[in-house]
Short mmCIF file of C-alpha atoms and ligand atoms in Angstrom, two decimals:
data_model
loop_
_atom_site.label_atom_id
_atom_site.label_comp_id
_atom_site.label_asym_id
_atom_site.label_seq_id
_atom_site.Cartn_x
_atom_site.Cartn_y
_atom_site.Cartn_z
CA UNK A 1 69.44 33.89 18.34
CA UNK A 2 68.75 37.36 18.23
CA UNK A 3 66.49 39.91 18.68
CA UNK A 4 66.91 40.20 14.37
CA UNK A 5 66.98 35.98 13.60
CA UNK A 6 63.92 35.83 16.14
CA UNK A 7 62.06 38.57 13.90
CA UNK A 8 63.76 36.45 10.56
CA UNK A 9 62.74 33.52 11.88
CA UNK A 10 58.86 34.66 12.87
CA UNK A 11 58.57 34.87 8.92
CA UNK A 12 55.75 32.22 7.30
CA UNK A 13 57.60 29.18 4.68
CA UNK A 14 56.15 30.05 1.98
CA UNK A 15 56.58 33.76 2.89
CA UNK A 16 58.13 34.92 -0.98
CA UNK A 17 61.72 35.26 -1.76
CA UNK A 18 62.90 37.06 -4.36
CA UNK A 19 65.84 39.87 -6.18
CA UNK A 20 65.73 42.27 -9.01
CA UNK A 21 66.75 43.20 -11.50
CA UNK A 22 65.78 46.61 -14.78
CA UNK A 23 66.39 45.65 -18.07
CA UNK A 24 68.39 48.56 -18.53
CA UNK A 25 70.16 48.44 -16.01
CA UNK A 26 71.41 44.42 -16.35
CA UNK A 27 70.71 43.88 -20.69
CA UNK A 28 72.96 46.03 -22.96
CA UNK A 29 72.92 45.20 -26.29
CA UNK A 30 71.14 47.97 -27.17
CA UNK A 31 70.65 48.01 -30.65
CA UNK A 32 70.46 44.00 -30.71
CA UNK A 33 68.18 42.70 -32.81
CA UNK A 34 65.56 45.47 -33.86
CA UNK A 35 65.98 47.62 -30.55
CA UNK A 36 65.82 50.57 -30.83
CA UNK A 37 67.04 52.82 -28.71
CA UNK A 38 65.06 54.24 -25.16
CA UNK A 39 65.15 57.54 -23.36
CA UNK A 40 67.87 55.91 -21.05
CA UNK A 41 70.40 55.70 -24.47
CA UNK A 42 69.64 58.94 -24.95
CA UNK A 43 70.25 61.03 -21.75
CA UNK A 44 73.38 58.74 -20.73
CA UNK A 45 75.15 60.18 -24.17
CA UNK A 46 73.72 63.84 -23.05
CA UNK A 47 76.84 65.45 -20.97
CA UNK A 48 76.50 65.93 -17.71
CA UNK A 49 73.88 63.62 -17.44
CA UNK A 50 75.56 60.28 -15.88
CA UNK A 51 78.19 59.71 -14.66
CA UNK A 52 81.99 59.48 -15.07
CA UNK A 53 79.96 59.27 -18.92
CA UNK A 54 79.02 55.47 -18.43
CA UNK A 55 75.54 54.16 -20.16
CA UNK A 56 74.27 50.82 -20.48
CA UNK A 57 75.12 49.72 -23.39
CA UNK A 58 77.11 46.43 -22.35
CA UNK A 59 75.76 47.27 -18.96
CA UNK A 60 76.01 43.16 -17.30
CA UNK A 61 75.40 41.81 -21.29
CA UNK A 62 72.92 39.44 -19.40
CA UNK A 63 71.44 39.01 -23.01
CA UNK A 64 73.90 37.46 -23.85
CA UNK A 65 74.82 35.67 -20.46
CA UNK A 66 71.01 34.89 -19.97
CA UNK A 67 71.14 31.25 -18.97
CA UNK A 68 74.50 31.14 -16.56
CA UNK A 69 73.31 34.04 -14.88
CA UNK A 70 69.49 32.04 -14.58
CA UNK A 71 72.13 28.93 -12.86
CA UNK A 72 73.69 31.91 -9.91
CA UNK A 73 70.02 33.11 -9.39
CA UNK A 74 68.54 29.60 -8.17
CA UNK A 75 72.75 29.66 -6.24
CA UNK A 76 71.27 32.30 -4.13
CA UNK A 77 68.51 29.37 -2.97
CA UNK A 78 65.34 32.64 -4.89
CA UNK A 79 62.09 30.99 -5.20
CA UNK A 80 61.27 34.33 -7.59
CA UNK A 81 63.15 36.14 -9.85
CA UNK A 82 61.61 40.10 -10.53
CA UNK A 83 62.84 41.68 -14.24
CA UNK A 84 61.39 44.19 -16.69
CA UNK A 85 60.72 43.94 -19.94
CA UNK A 86 62.48 47.27 -21.92
CA UNK A 87 59.87 48.38 -24.59
CA UNK A 88 62.37 49.49 -27.64
CA UNK A 89 63.06 45.68 -27.73
CA UNK A 90 59.75 43.74 -28.09
CA UNK A 91 58.68 47.54 -29.68
CA UNK A 92 61.04 49.14 -31.64
CA UNK A 93 58.84 52.03 -32.16
CA UNK A 94 56.02 52.17 -29.05
CA UNK A 95 53.08 51.43 -31.64
CA UNK A 96 52.30 48.61 -32.64
CA UNK A 97 53.13 45.15 -33.96
CA UNK A 98 55.31 42.76 -31.95
CA UNK A 99 58.58 42.52 -32.71
CA UNK A 100 59.75 38.06 -32.01
CA UNK A 101 63.77 38.53 -31.77
CA UNK A 102 62.92 40.84 -28.64
CA UNK A 103 60.00 39.26 -27.68
CA UNK A 104 61.48 35.67 -28.13
CA UNK A 105 64.25 37.15 -25.52
CA UNK A 106 61.62 37.39 -23.17
CA UNK A 107 60.23 34.09 -24.30
CA UNK A 108 63.13 32.22 -23.14
CA UNK A 109 64.57 33.78 -20.08
CA UNK A 110 60.18 32.57 -18.56
CA UNK A 111 60.93 29.24 -19.41
CA UNK A 112 65.05 29.30 -18.22
CA UNK A 113 63.80 30.09 -14.85
CA UNK A 114 60.65 27.75 -15.12
CA UNK A 115 62.78 24.90 -15.25
CA UNK A 116 64.86 25.93 -12.75
CA UNK A 117 62.17 26.14 -9.88
CA UNK A 118 61.87 30.22 -10.30
CA UNK A 119 59.07 32.27 -10.46
CA UNK A 120 59.25 34.67 -12.82
CA UNK A 121 57.98 37.83 -11.92
CA UNK A 122 57.17 40.60 -14.52
CA UNK A 123 57.34 44.08 -14.05
CA UNK A 124 56.23 45.64 -18.11
CA UNK A 125 58.01 49.97 -17.41
CA UNK A 126 61.06 49.44 -15.40
CA UNK A 127 62.14 53.53 -16.90
CA UNK A 128 62.92 53.05 -20.07
CA UNK A 129 60.80 55.26 -22.54
CA UNK A 130 60.76 54.35 -26.54
CA UNK A 131 62.66 57.45 -27.68
CA UNK A 132 59.66 57.62 -30.31
CA UNK A 133 57.34 57.85 -27.64
CA UNK A 134 59.01 60.96 -25.80
CA UNK A 135 59.79 62.39 -29.52
CA UNK A 136 56.19 62.25 -29.76
CA UNK A 137 55.72 63.75 -26.63
CA UNK A 138 57.49 60.96 -24.62
CA UNK A 139 54.64 60.20 -20.37
CA UNK A 140 53.11 64.07 -20.49
CA UNK A 141 51.10 63.63 -23.81
CA UNK A 142 47.79 61.40 -22.70
CA UNK A 143 48.34 58.99 -25.91
CA UNK A 144 51.81 57.58 -24.54
CA UNK A 145 49.40 55.92 -21.47
CA UNK A 146 47.10 53.90 -24.78
CA UNK A 147 50.69 53.09 -26.22
CA UNK A 148 51.91 51.90 -22.58
CA UNK A 149 48.91 49.80 -23.04
CA UNK A 150 49.07 48.68 -26.50
CA UNK A 151 52.31 47.07 -25.43
CA UNK A 152 50.98 45.61 -22.49
CA UNK A 153 49.08 43.50 -24.53
CA UNK A 154 51.87 43.05 -26.54
CA UNK A 155 53.25 41.10 -24.00
CA UNK A 156 50.77 39.45 -22.57
CA UNK A 157 49.79 37.46 -26.12
CA UNK A 158 53.00 35.71 -25.62
CA UNK A 159 53.21 35.30 -21.98
CA UNK A 160 50.36 35.19 -20.17
CA UNK A 161 50.19 31.55 -19.58
CA UNK A 162 52.84 31.20 -18.09
CA UNK A 163 53.05 34.78 -16.04
CA UNK A 164 51.52 34.76 -13.03
CA UNK A 165 52.30 38.08 -11.89
CA UNK A 166 51.91 41.74 -13.76
CA UNK A 167 53.85 44.72 -12.31
CA UNK A 168 52.65 47.73 -14.29
CA UNK A 169 55.04 50.61 -13.45
CA UNK A 170 58.05 50.32 -11.04
CA UNK A 171 58.19 52.86 -9.65
CA UNK A 172 56.17 55.84 -11.59
CA UNK A 173 56.59 59.14 -9.00
CA UNK A 174 61.02 58.70 -10.20
CA UNK A 175 59.81 58.85 -13.64
CA UNK A 176 57.76 62.56 -13.32
CA UNK A 177 59.50 63.56 -10.65
CA UNK A 178 63.13 63.03 -11.33
CA UNK A 179 62.49 62.66 -15.15
CA UNK A 180 60.07 65.17 -16.02
CA UNK A 181 60.40 67.45 -13.01
CA UNK A 182 64.15 67.49 -10.86
CA UNK A 183 65.68 66.69 -14.79
CA UNK A 184 68.00 64.51 -13.24
CA UNK A 185 66.65 61.21 -14.42
CA UNK A 186 66.14 60.52 -18.13
CA UNK A 187 64.32 61.96 -20.53
CA UNK A 188 65.46 65.59 -18.68
CA UNK A 189 63.20 67.35 -18.57
CA UNK A 190 62.05 70.14 -15.88
CA UNK A 191 59.13 71.18 -15.79
CA UNK A 192 56.56 71.27 -13.31
CA UNK A 193 53.01 71.45 -14.94
CA UNK A 194 54.79 67.83 -17.24
CA UNK A 195 55.65 66.65 -15.05
CA UNK A 196 52.33 66.48 -13.18
CA UNK A 197 50.82 64.86 -16.87
CA UNK A 198 53.52 62.24 -17.00
CA UNK A 199 52.08 60.81 -13.57
CA UNK A 200 48.98 61.27 -14.63
CA UNK A 201 49.23 59.99 -18.04
CA UNK A 202 51.59 56.72 -15.95
CA UNK A 203 48.86 56.02 -13.63
CA UNK A 204 46.26 56.38 -16.48
CA UNK A 205 48.38 54.21 -18.61
CA UNK A 206 48.42 51.26 -15.63
CA UNK A 207 44.71 51.08 -15.38
CA UNK A 208 43.95 50.81 -18.66
CA UNK A 209 46.75 48.43 -19.86
CA UNK A 210 45.29 46.32 -16.00
CA UNK A 211 42.30 46.39 -17.13
CA UNK A 212 42.61 45.48 -20.54
CA UNK A 213 45.64 42.07 -19.72
CA UNK A 214 42.44 40.70 -17.31
CA UNK A 215 40.40 39.82 -19.91
CA UNK A 216 42.54 37.19 -21.00
CA UNK A 217 43.65 36.95 -17.71
CA UNK A 218 43.95 32.62 -16.77
CA UNK A 219 42.59 32.31 -13.71
CA UNK A 220 45.58 33.16 -10.69
CA UNK A 221 47.24 35.95 -12.43
CA UNK A 222 47.79 38.83 -10.20
CA UNK A 223 47.76 42.27 -11.52
CA UNK A 224 50.13 44.95 -9.39
CA UNK A 225 51.83 48.20 -10.18
CA UNK A 226 54.94 49.16 -7.29
CA UNK A 227 55.46 51.90 -5.53
CA UNK A 228 59.14 53.93 -4.09
CA UNK A 229 57.99 55.18 -0.49
CA UNK A 230 58.59 56.69 2.15
CA UNK A 231 58.20 58.00 5.72
CA UNK A 232 57.14 61.26 5.90
CA UNK A 233 58.16 62.46 9.41
CA UNK A 234 57.74 66.57 10.49
CA UNK A 235 60.85 67.73 11.73
CA UNK A 236 59.45 69.25 14.63
CA UNK A 237 55.95 69.36 15.86
CA UNK A 238 55.49 72.47 14.47
CA UNK A 239 52.65 74.03 11.69
CA UNK A 240 55.17 74.56 8.82
CA UNK A 241 56.87 71.31 9.35
CA UNK A 242 53.79 69.47 10.36
CA UNK A 243 53.12 71.17 6.72
CA UNK A 244 55.94 70.29 5.14
CA UNK A 245 55.95 66.20 5.86
CA UNK A 246 52.16 66.18 5.13
CA UNK A 247 52.54 68.10 1.50
CA UNK A 248 55.40 65.06 1.02
CA UNK A 249 53.51 62.26 1.82
CA UNK A 250 50.80 63.44 -0.78
CA UNK A 251 52.89 63.79 -3.76
CA UNK A 252 54.63 60.53 -2.95
CA UNK A 253 52.86 58.64 -1.74
CA UNK A 254 48.92 60.20 -1.73
CA UNK A 255 48.84 61.00 -4.79
CA UNK A 256 49.74 57.27 -6.28
CA UNK A 257 47.84 55.25 -3.79
CA UNK A 258 44.43 57.18 -2.89
CA UNK A 259 43.95 57.24 -6.74
CA UNK A 260 44.81 53.48 -7.16
CA UNK A 261 43.34 52.23 -4.06
CA UNK A 262 39.78 54.91 -3.98
CA UNK A 263 40.08 56.47 -7.38
CA UNK A 264 40.58 60.30 -6.52
CA UNK A 265 43.64 62.49 -6.01
CA UNK A 266 43.94 63.88 -2.96
CA UNK A 267 42.14 67.34 -2.60
CA UNK A 268 45.79 68.54 -0.15
CA UNK A 269 47.64 67.61 -2.95
CA UNK A 270 45.59 69.32 -5.58
CA UNK A 271 44.96 72.15 -3.94
CA UNK A 272 49.16 73.61 -3.76
CA UNK A 273 48.92 72.02 -7.29
CA UNK A 274 46.37 74.59 -8.21
CA UNK A 275 48.71 77.24 -6.02
CA UNK A 276 50.98 76.61 -8.85
CA UNK A 277 48.61 77.30 -11.49
CA UNK A 278 49.01 73.10 -12.61
CA UNK A 279 45.59 70.65 -13.29
CA UNK A 280 45.95 67.09 -13.88
CA UNK A 281 44.34 67.05 -17.49
CA UNK A 282 42.34 64.14 -15.76
CA UNK A 283 39.00 63.76 -17.65
CA UNK A 284 36.17 63.12 -15.69
CA UNK A 285 35.98 58.64 -16.49
CA UNK A 286 40.11 58.79 -15.86
CA UNK A 287 40.03 58.25 -11.73
CA UNK A 288 37.44 54.52 -12.34
CA UNK A 289 40.36 53.44 -15.71
CA UNK A 290 43.15 53.73 -12.36
CA UNK A 291 41.49 52.24 -9.72
CA UNK A 292 40.63 48.38 -11.05
CA UNK A 293 41.28 46.34 -9.05
CA UNK A 294 44.99 45.09 -7.94
CA UNK A 295 45.97 42.28 -6.44
CA UNK A 296 48.86 43.26 -5.05
CA UNK A 297 51.56 46.19 -3.84
CA UNK A 298 54.56 46.46 -4.19
CA UNK A 299 56.47 48.94 -2.46
CA UNK A 300 60.59 50.21 -2.65
CA UNK A 301 62.04 51.14 0.38
CA UNK A 302 65.25 52.26 1.38
CA UNK A 303 65.04 54.80 3.43
CA UNK A 304 63.51 57.32 5.31
CA UNK A 305 63.23 60.59 5.06
CA UNK A 306 61.87 64.02 7.35
CA UNK A 307 60.59 67.46 6.38
CA UNK A 308 61.54 70.74 7.97
CA UNK A 309 58.05 73.57 7.03
CA UNK A 310 61.60 76.57 5.58
CA UNK A 311 60.83 76.32 1.67
CA UNK A 312 64.25 75.47 -0.91
CA UNK A 313 62.60 77.10 -3.57
CA UNK A 314 64.34 80.27 -4.43
CA UNK A 315 67.92 79.47 -2.49
CA UNK A 316 70.46 77.03 -4.29
CA UNK A 317 67.94 73.96 -4.86
CA UNK A 318 65.57 74.37 -7.55
CA UNK A 319 62.51 72.89 -7.85
CA UNK A 320 60.85 74.25 -11.18
CA UNK A 321 57.40 75.04 -10.23
CA UNK A 322 56.60 72.56 -7.18
CA UNK A 323 57.21 73.82 -3.38
CA UNK A 324 60.05 71.65 -2.13
CA UNK A 325 60.76 71.57 1.56
CA UNK A 326 64.57 71.18 3.53
CA UNK A 327 65.08 67.84 3.65
CA UNK A 328 66.75 67.13 7.38
CA UNK A 329 68.97 64.13 8.11
CA UNK A 330 68.36 62.33 11.15
CA UNK A 331 72.11 61.73 11.28
CA UNK A 332 72.55 57.95 11.57
CA UNK A 333 75.21 56.20 9.16
CA UNK A 334 74.05 56.13 5.46
CA UNK A 335 75.25 54.49 2.31
CA UNK A 336 77.85 55.62 -0.08
CA UNK A 337 74.08 57.76 -1.83
CA UNK A 338 74.03 58.69 0.56
CA UNK A 339 70.58 57.17 1.83
CA UNK A 340 70.11 57.05 5.83
CA UNK A 341 69.85 53.48 7.80
CA UNK A 342 66.90 53.47 8.93
CA UNK A 343 65.20 50.21 9.38
CA UNK A 344 62.26 50.64 12.06
CA UNK A 345 61.30 52.86 9.34
CA UNK A 346 60.53 50.52 7.01
CA UNK A 347 58.57 48.43 9.91
CA UNK A 348 56.32 52.42 10.43
CA UNK A 349 56.28 52.29 6.47
CA UNK A 350 54.24 49.28 5.55
CA UNK A 351 51.82 49.12 9.05
CA UNK A 352 50.96 52.18 8.51
CA UNK A 353 50.42 51.37 4.06
CA UNK A 354 48.05 48.41 5.53
CA UNK A 355 46.31 50.30 7.82
CA UNK A 356 45.24 52.95 5.33
CA UNK A 357 44.95 51.05 2.68
CA UNK A 358 43.42 47.85 3.98
CA UNK A 359 43.25 44.79 2.10
CA UNK A 360 45.99 44.77 -0.51
CA UNK A 361 48.56 41.99 0.01
CA UNK A 362 52.34 43.75 0.34
CA UNK A 363 55.52 43.03 -1.05
CA UNK A 364 58.33 45.27 -0.32
CA UNK A 365 59.82 45.27 -4.24
CA UNK A 366 62.75 46.41 -4.00
CA UNK A 367 65.82 47.08 -0.85
CA UNK A 368 68.33 46.80 -1.12
CA UNK A 369 71.89 49.13 -0.55
CA UNK A 370 75.59 50.44 -2.10
CA UNK A 371 78.57 50.03 -0.26
CA UNK A 372 81.71 49.75 -1.40
CA UNK A 373 82.78 47.11 -2.30
CA UNK A 374 86.62 45.67 -2.09
CA UNK A 375 87.30 41.83 -3.53
CA UNK A 376 90.46 39.81 -3.18
CA UNK A 377 91.78 38.55 -5.53
CA UNK A 378 89.37 36.39 -6.37
CA UNK A 379 86.76 38.55 -6.51
CA UNK A 380 85.47 37.29 -3.26
CA UNK A 381 83.78 40.51 -1.38
CA UNK A 382 83.16 40.43 2.63
CA UNK A 383 80.50 42.74 2.01
CA UNK A 384 79.62 42.38 6.09
CA UNK A 385 78.42 46.24 5.94
CA UNK A 386 75.01 45.09 2.92
CA UNK A 387 73.90 41.86 4.58
CA UNK A 388 73.50 43.37 8.26
CA UNK A 389 71.13 46.28 5.88
CA UNK A 390 69.79 43.41 4.12
CA UNK A 391 68.90 41.67 7.83
CA UNK A 392 68.46 44.66 8.98
CA UNK A 393 64.94 44.97 7.22
CA UNK A 394 63.88 42.00 6.25
CA UNK A 395 63.64 42.08 10.23
CA UNK A 396 62.31 45.38 9.82
CA UNK A 397 59.29 43.33 7.64
CA UNK A 398 58.99 41.15 10.35
CA UNK A 399 58.57 42.51 12.12
CA UNK A 400 55.90 44.62 9.74
CA UNK A 401 53.78 41.91 9.38
CA UNK A 402 54.19 40.80 12.82
CA UNK A 403 52.57 44.67 13.90
CA UNK A 404 49.40 43.31 11.02
CA UNK A 405 50.78 44.44 7.77
CA UNK A 406 49.96 41.68 4.98
CA UNK A 407 53.70 41.41 3.66
CA UNK A 408 53.52 38.04 2.18
CA UNK A 409 57.42 38.46 -0.03
CA UNK A 410 60.67 40.44 0.77
CA UNK A 411 63.24 40.82 -2.58
CA UNK A 412 66.22 42.62 -2.56
CA UNK A 413 68.39 44.52 -4.93
CA UNK A 414 69.59 44.08 -6.58
CA UNK A 415 70.52 40.64 -8.12
CA UNK A 416 73.50 42.43 -9.97
CA UNK A 417 75.90 45.08 -9.78
CA UNK A 418 74.36 46.60 -11.78
CA UNK A 419 73.96 50.55 -13.83
CA UNK A 420 72.97 52.69 -11.40
CA UNK A 421 71.13 55.50 -13.68
CA UNK A 422 72.45 58.85 -13.09
CA UNK A 423 74.84 57.40 -11.17
CA UNK A 424 76.33 54.85 -12.99
CA UNK A 425 78.01 52.01 -12.34
CA UNK A 426 80.32 53.46 -9.65
CA UNK A 427 77.21 52.67 -6.81
CA UNK A 428 77.21 48.87 -6.41
CA UNK A 429 74.44 47.42 -5.11
CA UNK A 430 74.40 44.56 -6.15
CA UNK A 431 74.61 40.31 -3.88
CA UNK A 432 76.53 38.99 -7.04
CA UNK A 433 79.56 41.32 -8.02
CA UNK A 434 80.48 41.79 -11.41
CA UNK A 435 83.85 42.63 -12.73
CA UNK A 436 83.86 45.35 -15.12
CA UNK A 437 86.36 44.60 -17.07
CA UNK A 438 85.59 40.62 -17.78
CA UNK A 439 81.73 40.90 -16.80
CA UNK A 440 82.74 37.75 -13.71
CA UNK A 441 79.86 37.16 -11.39
CA UNK A 442 81.26 36.22 -7.87
CA UNK A 443 78.62 35.70 -5.37
CA UNK A 444 79.86 38.70 -2.52
CA UNK A 445 78.92 37.69 0.96
CA UNK A 446 75.42 39.60 1.26
CA UNK A 447 74.63 36.99 -0.56
CA UNK A 448 75.52 33.64 0.78
CA UNK A 449 74.18 35.28 3.90
CA UNK A 450 70.81 36.18 1.78
CA UNK A 451 70.62 32.25 0.85
CA UNK A 452 71.13 31.30 4.16
CA UNK A 453 67.77 33.40 5.63
CA UNK A 454 66.24 32.86 2.80
CA UNK A 455 66.90 29.01 3.42
CA UNK A 456 66.76 29.06 7.68
CA UNK A 457 62.85 30.50 6.92
CA UNK A 458 62.02 28.49 4.55
CA UNK A 459 63.61 25.06 6.57
CA UNK A 460 63.08 25.93 9.98
CA UNK A 461 59.02 24.95 9.68
CA UNK A 462 59.80 21.60 6.93
C1 GBH B 501 65.52 52.68 -7.30
O1 GBH B 501 65.12 53.37 -7.08
C2 GBH B 501 65.05 51.75 -8.38
O2 GBH B 501 64.30 51.38 -8.72
C3 GBH B 501 66.17 51.22 -8.97
O3 GBH B 501 66.48 51.18 -10.10
C4 GBH B 501 67.68 51.71 -8.32
O4 GBH B 501 69.38 50.32 -9.00
C5 GBH B 501 67.67 51.92 -7.49
O5 GBH B 501 67.25 52.54 -7.05
C6 GBH B 501 69.27 52.41 -6.57
O6 GBH B 501 69.67 53.82 -7.48
O7 GBH B 501 67.39 61.69 -2.49
O8 GBH B 501 68.36 63.37 -3.58
O9 GBH B 501 69.27 60.79 -3.82
C7 GBH B 501 65.39 54.42 -5.95
C8 GBH B 501 64.22 55.21 -5.61
C9 GBH B 501 65.12 56.41 -6.06
C10 GBH B 501 64.15 57.86 -4.98
C11 GBH B 501 66.38 57.88 -5.61
C12 GBH B 501 64.84 58.58 -4.66
C13 GBH B 501 66.36 59.54 -4.74
C14 GBH B 501 67.56 61.06 -5.00
N1 GBH B 501 64.84 56.64 -5.18
N2 GBH B 501 65.63 59.29 -6.09
S1 GBH B 501 68.00 61.59 -3.31
#
């Protein structure tokens, strides 16, 4: 046995194994059954937004192929499926009553999963805000937080009897920063003040939604949030590099977790923002709402980062009113997205989160890799690179457990080759290949390898 196998073998038989997807990335059917455009429909149609001019109009056509896709999940041997609900499908105007045809899809999806012995993990928001709400101000507007809680209740009232794990938001940092500050994702705005207001209102919407759902929840229903987290090392021990790493960690990790767990934003981040003339639009009672008790934390991890204290502002890169520091590569191999492969940083991250925010069960809710898949004539992809990436990161998760982090599950990202946001379809992360012409699905080598890992861990203790 290799060290990796041994680590993986140390995971308990009740460890949760899943794969994940998100609505806009796989569903397609963007104007069917009363769905209205989300900010991603709008953004994908604007010039220079998405590579190759790709959109989610058809995506994986999952909306029409759902039962067959659930059969594939079953073949992969996972016990859990993490998916997201499309807000503009369920509540087309972003306010008002439910769209019966829209919610019916998720109703069928949940039943199909349960009938196949797969536990549904539902995420309410994975980036597809109804365009109607963006037109009314989007996440920088306080009302969007209230709208989100109303939408959460619409979904909860219909699916709360069967879905046990509810995640409010997926990666609010991405919405706030990529969407409103960097302008590289929908809605494509470039305004740090708006971005930080968005971050606050995302967290507020989360807190409002959790409070209201919990009042109606059956015992045993769990509520959580998913954050994209990373390690942030200084390039050297110099004061300037340590400051840079501390700032990036503050904005990316402590901003969210201090608010969610302790009900306060980190002082050092607030001070830096104040120096840029940015004040969060936080009412005195907001922090207590945001800190609504959490049952679990989803950790999305792809790569570690390190920083030098050299500011990039005023040089090649514009950061629209926030300090930004130079990312220094580690010089290790990376995926085709340029994301460096650093499994031991996942161990470090999980141990650190477990130490700094104790008492919060952790799940790795996203982890995966884009590689240059080359299918044979049957559509099969021998992606040993992806299989190795997954196995190394599962072992890293097991190592974190051994070091004391309360990690209870792992979800590979992603189920299918999907619409990869600004990268379009050219970048593939699926365990299952999707032929862009025919929509044919073929489980890749990595999918088979993942199935074997799940099987081995479950079976070894039986
Ligand atoms: C995930 O986000 C998404 O949650 C998922 O939907 C998506 O399929 C997956 O990425 C792959 O695209 O350093 O300039 O390259 C991961 C979070 C998104 C945060 C990209 C950092 C990096 C920009 N990351 N972002 S860059």
